[in-house]
mmCIF file of C-alpha atoms in Angstrom:
data_model
loop_
_atom_site.group_PDB
_atom_site.id
_atom_site.type_symbol
_atom_site.label_atom_id
_atom_site.label_comp_id
_atom_site.label_asym_id
_atom_site.label_seq_id
_atom_site.Cartn_x
_atom_site.Cartn_y
_atom_site.Cartn_z
ATOM 1 C CA MET A 1 2.835 -28.078 15.459
ATOM 2 C CA ILE A 2 0.334 -25.779 17.150
ATOM 3 C CA GLY A 3 3.117 -24.388 19.304
ATOM 4 C CA ARG A 4 1.498 -24.740 22.723
ATOM 5 C CA HIS A 5 4.476 -23.099 24.412
ATOM 6 C CA ASP A 6 5.264 -20.591 21.651
ATOM 7 C CA PRO A 7 3.275 -17.331 21.935
ATOM 8 C CA PHE A 8 3.832 -16.486 18.280
ATOM 9 C CA LEU A 9 2.512 -19.812 17.011
ATOM 10 C CA ARG A 10 -0.395 -19.650 19.427
ATOM 11 C CA LEU A 11 -1.281 -16.291 17.907
ATOM 12 C CA TYR A 12 -0.742 -17.631 14.372
ATOM 13 C CA TRP A 13 -3.044 -20.610 14.812
ATOM 14 C CA GLY A 14 -5.485 -18.557 16.842
ATOM 15 C CA CYS A 15 -5.861 -16.239 13.853
ATOM 16 C CA ALA A 16 -6.321 -19.282 11.607
ATOM 17 C CA VAL A 17 -9.115 -20.583 13.829
ATOM 18 C CA ILE A 18 -10.843 -17.191 13.949
ATOM 19 C CA LEU A 19 -10.659 -16.734 10.181
ATOM 20 C CA ALA A 20 -11.861 -20.275 9.510
ATOM 21 C CA ALA A 21 -14.736 -19.878 11.963
ATOM 22 C CA ALA A 22 -15.729 -16.567 10.380
ATOM 23 C CA SER A 23 -15.763 -18.207 6.951
ATOM 24 C CA ILE A 24 -18.011 -21.008 8.199
ATOM 25 C CA LEU A 25 -20.408 -18.739 10.093
ATOM 26 C CA THR A 26 -20.787 -16.308 7.194
ATOM 27 C CA SER A 27 -20.496 -18.899 4.378
ATOM 28 C CA SER A 28 -17.975 -16.515 2.855
ATOM 29 C CA THR A 29 -16.030 -17.756 -0.144
ATOM 30 C CA LEU A 30 -13.604 -14.854 0.144
ATOM 31 C CA LEU A 31 -12.751 -15.597 3.787
ATOM 32 C CA ALA A 32 -12.290 -19.301 3.018
ATOM 33 C CA LEU A 33 -9.896 -18.498 0.169
ATOM 34 C CA THR A 34 -8.021 -16.053 2.398
ATOM 35 C CA ALA A 35 -7.576 -18.751 5.055
ATOM 36 C CA ILE A 36 -6.399 -21.280 2.466
ATOM 37 C CA ILE A 37 -3.856 -18.813 1.067
ATOM 38 C CA LEU A 38 -2.527 -17.417 4.348
ATOM 39 C CA PHE A 39 -2.392 -20.599 6.412
ATOM 40 C CA GLY A 40 -2.163 -23.355 3.797
ATOM 41 C CA LEU A 41 0.089 -21.985 1.093
ATOM 42 C CA PRO A 42 3.290 -21.557 3.196
ATOM 43 C CA HIS A 43 3.837 -25.305 3.656
ATOM 44 C CA GLY A 44 4.663 -25.739 -0.034
ATOM 45 C CA ALA A 45 6.958 -22.714 0.024
ATOM 46 C CA LEU A 46 9.400 -24.738 2.138
ATOM 47 C CA ASP A 47 10.597 -26.430 -1.048
ATOM 48 C CA GLY A 48 12.861 -23.416 -1.507
ATOM 49 C CA GLU A 49 14.493 -23.911 1.882
ATOM 50 C CA MET A 50 15.186 -27.574 1.157
ATOM 51 C CA ALA A 51 16.532 -26.747 -2.311
ATOM 52 C CA ARG A 52 18.839 -24.122 -0.772
ATOM 53 C CA GLN A 53 20.391 -26.705 1.531
ATOM 54 C CA ILE A 54 20.786 -29.282 -1.244
ATOM 55 C CA LEU A 55 22.035 -27.034 -4.057
ATOM 56 C CA ARG A 56 23.844 -24.121 -2.431
ATOM 57 C CA PRO A 57 26.907 -26.043 -1.172
ATOM 58 C CA ARG A 58 27.633 -27.173 -4.732
ATOM 59 C CA TYR A 59 26.413 -24.316 -6.910
ATOM 60 C CA GLY A 60 26.692 -21.274 -4.657
ATOM 61 C CA ALA A 61 24.464 -18.303 -5.450
ATOM 62 C CA ALA A 62 23.242 -20.021 -8.625
ATOM 63 C CA TRP A 63 21.246 -22.505 -6.535
ATOM 64 C CA PHE A 64 18.097 -20.410 -6.680
ATOM 65 C CA ILE A 65 18.086 -20.205 -10.482
ATOM 66 C CA LEU A 66 18.634 -23.963 -10.747
ATOM 67 C CA PHE A 67 15.688 -24.502 -8.414
ATOM 68 C CA ALA A 68 13.335 -21.766 -9.604
ATOM 69 C CA LEU A 69 13.529 -22.177 -13.379
ATOM 70 C CA PRO A 70 12.252 -25.788 -13.615
ATOM 71 C CA TYR A 71 9.802 -25.132 -10.769
ATOM 72 C CA LEU A 72 8.327 -22.112 -12.549
ATOM 73 C CA ALA A 73 8.356 -23.957 -15.886
ATOM 74 C CA LEU A 74 6.151 -26.719 -14.470
ATOM 75 C CA LEU A 75 3.921 -24.118 -12.820
ATOM 76 C CA ALA A 76 3.502 -22.272 -16.124
ATOM 77 C CA LEU A 77 2.795 -25.532 -17.942
ATOM 78 C CA VAL A 78 -0.098 -26.370 -15.627
ATOM 79 C CA LEU A 79 -1.542 -22.850 -15.910
ATOM 80 C CA VAL A 80 -1.461 -23.146 -19.705
ATOM 81 C CA LEU A 81 -3.134 -26.560 -19.527
ATOM 82 C CA TRP A 82 -5.940 -25.038 -17.434
ATOM 83 C CA ARG A 83 -6.593 -22.690 -20.352
ATOM 84 C CA LEU A 84 -6.331 -25.248 -23.129
ATOM 85 C CA TYR A 85 -7.835 -28.350 -21.540
ATOM 86 C CA PRO A 86 -9.760 -27.280 -18.406
ATOM 87 C CA LEU A 87 -11.728 -30.503 -17.880
ATOM 88 C CA ALA A 88 -8.741 -32.806 -18.419
ATOM 89 C CA THR A 89 -6.569 -30.609 -16.201
ATOM 90 C CA LEU A 90 -9.225 -30.614 -13.483
ATOM 91 C CA THR A 91 -9.379 -34.419 -13.609
ATOM 92 C CA GLY A 92 -5.600 -34.659 -13.421
ATOM 93 C CA PHE A 93 -5.506 -32.199 -10.536
ATOM 94 C CA LEU A 94 -8.055 -34.216 -8.556
ATOM 95 C CA ALA A 95 -6.144 -37.461 -9.149
ATOM 96 C CA LEU A 96 -2.813 -35.871 -8.203
ATOM 97 C CA SER A 97 -4.395 -34.293 -5.113
ATOM 98 C CA LEU A 98 -5.741 -37.649 -3.935
ATOM 99 C CA TRP A 99 -2.270 -39.160 -4.269
ATOM 100 C CA HIS A 100 -0.532 -36.154 -2.734
ATOM 101 C CA PHE A 101 -2.862 -35.788 0.251
ATOM 102 C CA GLY A 102 -2.548 -39.504 0.945
ATOM 103 C CA SER A 103 1.229 -39.584 0.668
ATOM 104 C CA GLU A 104 1.540 -36.812 3.266
ATOM 105 C CA THR A 105 -0.284 -38.872 5.907
ATOM 106 C CA ARG A 106 0.676 -42.437 5.043
ATOM 107 C CA GLU A 107 1.642 -44.656 7.947
ATOM 108 C CA ASN A 108 4.148 -47.476 8.191
ATOM 109 C CA GLY A 109 2.639 -50.906 7.738
ATOM 110 C CA THR A 110 -0.668 -49.656 6.316
ATOM 111 C CA SER A 111 0.636 -47.083 3.844
ATOM 112 C CA ILE A 112 -1.728 -47.873 0.975
ATOM 113 C CA LEU A 113 -4.776 -48.051 3.224
ATOM 114 C CA SER A 114 -3.994 -44.900 5.186
ATOM 115 C CA ALA A 115 -3.090 -43.046 1.981
ATOM 116 C CA LEU A 116 -6.482 -43.874 0.461
ATOM 117 C CA VAL A 117 -8.332 -43.020 3.677
ATOM 118 C CA TRP A 118 -6.706 -39.658 4.340
ATOM 119 C CA GLY A 119 -6.084 -38.723 0.720
ATOM 120 C CA GLY A 120 -9.517 -39.746 -0.475
ATOM 121 C CA ALA A 121 -11.546 -38.094 2.284
ATOM 122 C CA PRO A 122 -11.328 -34.453 1.050
ATOM 123 C CA LEU A 123 -12.328 -35.471 -2.485
ATOM 124 C CA ILE A 124 -14.617 -38.485 -2.139
ATOM 125 C CA LEU A 125 -16.708 -37.436 0.864
ATOM 126 C CA PRO A 126 -17.923 -34.058 -0.478
ATOM 127 C CA SER A 127 -18.682 -35.723 -3.833
ATOM 128 C CA VAL A 128 -20.974 -38.189 -2.064
ATOM 129 C CA PHE A 129 -22.576 -36.008 0.624
ATOM 130 C CA HIS A 130 -22.708 -32.666 -1.236
ATOM 131 C CA PRO A 131 -22.764 -33.599 -4.932
ATOM 132 C CA ALA A 132 -24.454 -30.435 -6.245
ATOM 133 C CA ALA A 133 -22.278 -28.054 -4.223
ATOM 134 C CA THR A 134 -19.144 -30.032 -5.128
ATOM 135 C CA ALA A 135 -20.002 -29.933 -8.833
ATOM 136 C CA SER A 136 -20.572 -26.182 -8.563
ATOM 137 C CA LEU A 137 -17.225 -25.646 -6.814
ATOM 138 C CA LEU A 138 -15.329 -27.752 -9.344
ATOM 139 C CA SER A 139 -17.010 -25.888 -12.204
ATOM 140 C CA ALA A 140 -15.950 -22.570 -10.698
ATOM 141 C CA MET A 141 -12.374 -23.847 -10.500
ATOM 142 C CA ALA A 142 -12.189 -24.650 -14.202
ATOM 143 C CA PRO A 143 -14.273 -22.258 -16.306
ATOM 144 C CA PRO A 144 -15.909 -22.650 -18.771
ATOM 145 C CA VAL A 145 -16.478 -26.224 -17.596
ATOM 146 C CA HIS A 146 -19.970 -26.750 -16.195
ATOM 147 C CA LEU A 147 -20.461 -29.943 -14.197
ATOM 148 C CA THR A 148 -23.914 -31.118 -13.163
ATOM 149 C CA SER A 149 -22.426 -33.711 -10.823
ATOM 150 C CA PRO A 150 -18.980 -34.564 -9.401
ATOM 151 C CA PRO A 151 -16.673 -36.779 -11.490
ATOM 152 C CA PHE A 152 -18.176 -40.264 -11.482
ATOM 153 C CA TRP A 153 -14.952 -41.939 -10.409
ATOM 154 C CA LEU A 154 -14.886 -40.024 -7.116
ATOM 155 C CA VAL A 155 -18.386 -41.258 -6.298
ATOM 156 C CA TRP A 156 -17.556 -44.813 -7.342
ATOM 157 C CA LEU A 157 -14.526 -44.787 -5.068
ATOM 158 C CA PHE A 158 -16.709 -44.269 -1.989
ATOM 159 C CA PRO A 159 -17.375 -48.004 -1.290
ATOM 160 C CA PHE A 160 -13.649 -48.700 -1.647
ATOM 161 C CA TRP A 161 -12.913 -45.802 0.689
ATOM 162 C CA VAL A 162 -15.255 -47.285 3.307
ATOM 163 C CA MET A 163 -13.618 -50.710 2.965
ATOM 164 C CA ALA A 164 -10.135 -49.159 3.156
ATOM 165 C CA ALA A 165 -11.112 -47.215 6.288
ATOM 166 C CA SER A 166 -12.463 -50.394 7.913
ATOM 167 C CA ALA A 167 -9.349 -52.386 7.009
ATOM 168 C CA TRP A 168 -7.093 -49.561 8.181
ATOM 169 C CA LEU A 169 -8.836 -49.404 11.551
ATOM 170 C CA GLY A 170 -8.686 -53.197 11.809
ATOM 171 C CA ALA A 171 -4.935 -53.157 11.186
ATOM 172 C CA THR A 172 -4.395 -50.430 13.785
ATOM 173 C CA PRO A 173 -3.065 -51.652 17.174
ATOM 174 C CA CYS A 174 -5.812 -51.864 19.794
ATOM 175 C CA GLU A 175 -4.274 -49.191 22.005
ATOM 176 C CA LYS A 176 -4.409 -46.663 19.139
ATOM 177 C CA ARG A 177 -7.635 -47.762 17.481
ATOM 178 C CA LEU A 178 -9.959 -45.536 19.470
ATOM 179 C CA GLU A 179 -7.796 -42.488 18.779
ATOM 180 C CA LYS A 180 -7.703 -43.238 15.038
ATOM 181 C CA LEU A 181 -11.446 -43.832 14.991
ATOM 182 C CA GLY A 182 -12.027 -40.461 16.626
ATOM 183 C CA LEU A 183 -9.820 -38.690 14.090
ATOM 184 C CA LEU A 184 -11.536 -40.418 11.199
ATOM 185 C CA CYS A 185 -15.014 -39.669 12.539
ATOM 186 C CA GLY A 186 -14.055 -36.037 13.091
ATOM 187 C CA LEU A 187 -12.721 -35.684 9.557
ATOM 188 C CA THR A 188 -15.785 -37.388 8.100
ATOM 189 C CA ALA A 189 -18.075 -35.111 10.103
ATOM 190 C CA VAL A 190 -16.328 -32.036 8.695
ATOM 191 C CA PHE A 191 -17.066 -33.097 5.115
ATOM 192 C CA VAL A 192 -20.594 -34.272 5.895
ATOM 193 C CA VAL A 193 -21.688 -31.153 7.789
ATOM 194 C CA LEU A 194 -19.821 -28.295 6.089
ATOM 195 C CA PRO A 195 -20.037 -27.056 2.488
ATOM 196 C CA PRO A 196 -17.222 -28.411 0.293
ATOM 197 C CA LEU A 197 -15.121 -25.232 0.219
ATOM 198 C CA GLN A 198 -15.208 -24.671 3.979
ATOM 199 C CA ALA A 199 -14.600 -28.368 4.639
ATOM 200 C CA PHE A 200 -11.582 -28.352 2.334
ATOM 201 C CA MET A 201 -10.328 -25.207 4.073
ATOM 202 C CA ILE A 202 -10.413 -26.994 7.448
ATOM 203 C CA TYR A 203 -8.653 -30.043 6.041
ATOM 204 C CA PHE A 204 -6.027 -28.076 4.137
ATOM 205 C CA ILE A 205 -4.929 -25.654 6.833
ATOM 206 C CA PHE A 206 -5.396 -27.801 9.951
ATOM 207 C CA GLN A 207 -4.378 -31.254 8.723
ATOM 208 C CA HIS A 208 -2.571 -31.331 5.397
ATOM 209 C CA ALA A 209 -0.286 -28.316 5.832
ATOM 210 C CA PRO A 210 0.690 -29.040 9.480
ATOM 211 C CA ALA A 211 1.338 -32.717 8.632
ATOM 212 C CA HIS A 212 3.759 -31.684 5.889
ATOM 213 C CA VAL A 213 5.581 -29.198 8.118
ATOM 214 C CA ALA A 214 5.760 -31.697 11.000
ATOM 215 C CA THR A 215 7.323 -34.265 8.665
ATOM 216 C CA LEU A 216 10.021 -31.794 7.614
ATOM 217 C CA VAL A 217 10.731 -30.728 11.199
ATOM 218 C CA GLU A 218 11.144 -34.382 12.232
ATOM 219 C CA ASP A 219 13.476 -35.036 9.289
ATOM 220 C CA ARG A 220 16.960 -34.237 10.605
ATOM 221 C CA ARG A 221 18.308 -33.582 7.115
ATOM 222 C CA TRP A 222 16.916 -30.041 7.097
ATOM 223 C CA GLU A 223 19.250 -28.145 9.395
ATOM 224 C CA ARG A 224 17.284 -24.900 9.713
ATOM 225 C CA LEU A 225 13.813 -26.464 9.972
ATOM 226 C CA VAL A 226 14.117 -27.152 13.680
ATOM 227 C CA SER A 227 10.581 -26.087 14.637
ATOM 228 C CA ALA A 228 7.249 -25.072 13.180
ATOM 229 C CA ARG A 229 8.128 -21.446 13.862
ATOM 230 C CA ALA A 230 11.406 -21.766 11.952
ATOM 231 C CA ALA A 231 9.571 -23.462 9.089
ATOM 232 C CA LEU A 232 7.094 -20.594 8.902
ATOM 233 C CA ARG A 233 9.949 -18.085 8.872
ATOM 234 C CA TYR A 234 11.802 -19.766 6.021
ATOM 235 C CA SER A 235 8.629 -20.150 3.975
ATOM 236 C CA LEU A 236 7.851 -16.419 3.941
ATOM 237 C CA SER A 237 9.944 -15.365 0.942
ATOM 238 C CA LEU A 238 8.481 -17.882 -1.485
ATOM 239 C CA THR A 239 5.007 -17.419 -0.035
ATOM 240 C CA VAL A 240 5.230 -13.703 -0.824
ATOM 241 C CA ALA A 241 6.603 -14.508 -4.301
ATOM 242 C CA THR A 242 3.638 -16.798 -4.936
ATOM 243 C CA LEU A 243 1.206 -14.090 -3.813
ATOM 244 C CA ILE A 244 2.847 -11.671 -6.251
ATOM 245 C CA ILE A 245 2.478 -14.197 -9.071
ATOM 246 C CA GLY A 246 -1.183 -14.617 -8.143
ATOM 247 C CA ALA A 247 -1.743 -10.857 -8.128
ATOM 248 C CA LEU A 248 -0.158 -10.549 -11.579
ATOM 249 C CA LEU A 249 -2.447 -13.283 -12.928
ATOM 250 C CA ILE A 250 -5.728 -11.727 -11.753
ATOM 251 C CA PRO A 251 -6.217 -9.602 -14.923
ATOM 252 C CA PHE A 252 -6.190 -12.803 -17.023
ATOM 253 C CA TYR A 253 -9.345 -14.071 -15.276
ATOM 254 C CA THR A 254 -12.835 -12.790 -15.968
ATOM 255 C CA GLY A 255 -16.080 -12.475 -14.056
ATOM 256 C CA PRO A 256 -16.914 -11.164 -10.572
ATOM 257 C CA MET A 257 -13.889 -10.785 -8.307
ATOM 258 C CA VAL A 258 -14.845 -13.623 -5.938
ATOM 259 C CA GLU A 259 -15.266 -16.038 -8.848
ATOM 260 C CA ARG A 260 -11.971 -14.896 -10.334
ATOM 261 C CA LEU A 261 -10.176 -15.416 -7.020
ATOM 262 C CA LEU A 262 -11.752 -18.854 -6.579
ATOM 263 C CA SER A 263 -10.643 -19.994 -10.010
ATOM 264 C CA LEU A 264 -7.196 -18.422 -9.669
ATOM 265 C CA THR A 265 -6.567 -19.824 -6.182
ATOM 266 C CA PHE A 266 -7.288 -23.424 -7.094
ATOM 267 C CA GLN A 267 -5.646 -23.262 -10.493
ATOM 268 C CA LEU A 268 -2.522 -21.851 -8.847
ATOM 269 C CA LEU A 269 -2.672 -24.529 -6.144
ATOM 270 C CA ALA A 270 -2.839 -27.127 -8.908
ATOM 271 C CA ALA A 271 0.055 -25.472 -10.715
ATOM 272 C CA LEU A 272 2.117 -25.566 -7.516
ATOM 273 C CA THR A 273 1.140 -29.141 -6.673
ATOM 274 C CA LEU A 274 2.919 -30.680 -9.676
ATOM 275 C CA PRO A 275 6.409 -29.206 -9.042
ATOM 276 C CA HIS A 276 5.854 -29.707 -5.299
ATOM 277 C CA MET A 277 5.232 -33.422 -5.845
ATOM 278 C CA VAL A 278 8.166 -33.716 -8.230
ATOM 279 C CA PHE A 279 10.409 -32.021 -5.672
ATOM 280 C CA ASP A 280 9.123 -34.328 -2.910
ATOM 281 C CA PHE A 281 9.933 -37.322 -5.105
ATOM 282 C CA LEU A 282 13.457 -36.075 -5.834
ATOM 283 C CA THR A 283 14.232 -35.355 -2.178
ATOM 284 C CA GLY A 284 12.909 -38.823 -1.335
ATOM 285 C CA GLN A 285 15.261 -40.342 -3.895
ATOM 286 C CA ILE A 286 18.166 -38.380 -2.432
ATOM 287 C CA LYS A 287 17.266 -39.635 1.048
ATOM 288 C CA GLU A 288 17.150 -43.261 -0.126
ATOM 289 C CA GLU A 289 20.479 -42.905 -1.906
ATOM 290 C CA THR A 290 22.052 -41.369 1.208
ATOM 291 C CA GLN A 291 20.740 -44.222 3.354
ATOM 292 C CA ARG A 292 22.108 -46.811 0.913
ATOM 293 C CA CYS A 293 25.534 -45.158 0.918
ATOM 294 C CA SER A 294 25.511 -45.036 4.733
ATOM 295 C CA ALA A 295 24.609 -48.742 4.886
ATOM 296 C CA VAL A 296 27.454 -49.628 2.508
ATOM 297 C CA ARG A 297 29.942 -47.640 4.593
ATOM 298 C CA LEU A 298 28.808 -49.390 7.752
ATOM 299 C CA VAL A 299 29.311 -52.794 6.143
#
């Protein structure tokens, strides 16, 4: 995924590292949000490329309308819910994020355990090790909500997360256990040492987004997604469209610009997460149906 032999991808990820490092060294909220947007957002924009391949052969040029209208409708629904029910929407976003982050990195044989370990880490660990800063970040995401502590259920999940991590490592083959332990310790260290926003930035752009893209590149159904570079190319149009939507929404947020951008960025991420998860589910159903039909034909 890093593109060791691709100069363009080396430059791309080099810029991501520099921007992330600058955000950490300066404790800059603006730089962290910029890194999240530039290097994390494109992975979800690949939904358009997959929809094009699925819908265009049957519906022609109308494929984009059939894809975009329900996608934008769900996005608008979540943005409205942020306004009407900010605390409930924040809770739903956190729960969906835990599920979504875990589903991206689940492993065969230990899917539930690995999903809880990898999906829970970016939400549970900062709630336990940086409760005040996490509460402040979550409050900034959902004004006028003001939290004095993280949601209790994230803190209560910590013992279960520890047990899941132990069971997951125990179920890992011996030859891979040390590698998995190193990855888990590294991820834990990120959320223990860094402030919540910067830690999430590292997780989102260097683990979650690349894992999603790698999964699509390995899936032979997507004819044009043959490499990480190709994936980045085909994500550009919808990434730019999302940035335009974000720019148009800025006037509807109040307060200092950094606070407005923080709230807008995470509310828009939440709004994109719902249709993204729905689309992932539908493509998964299509894949299962295709496999069943192939099995029947073979019999």
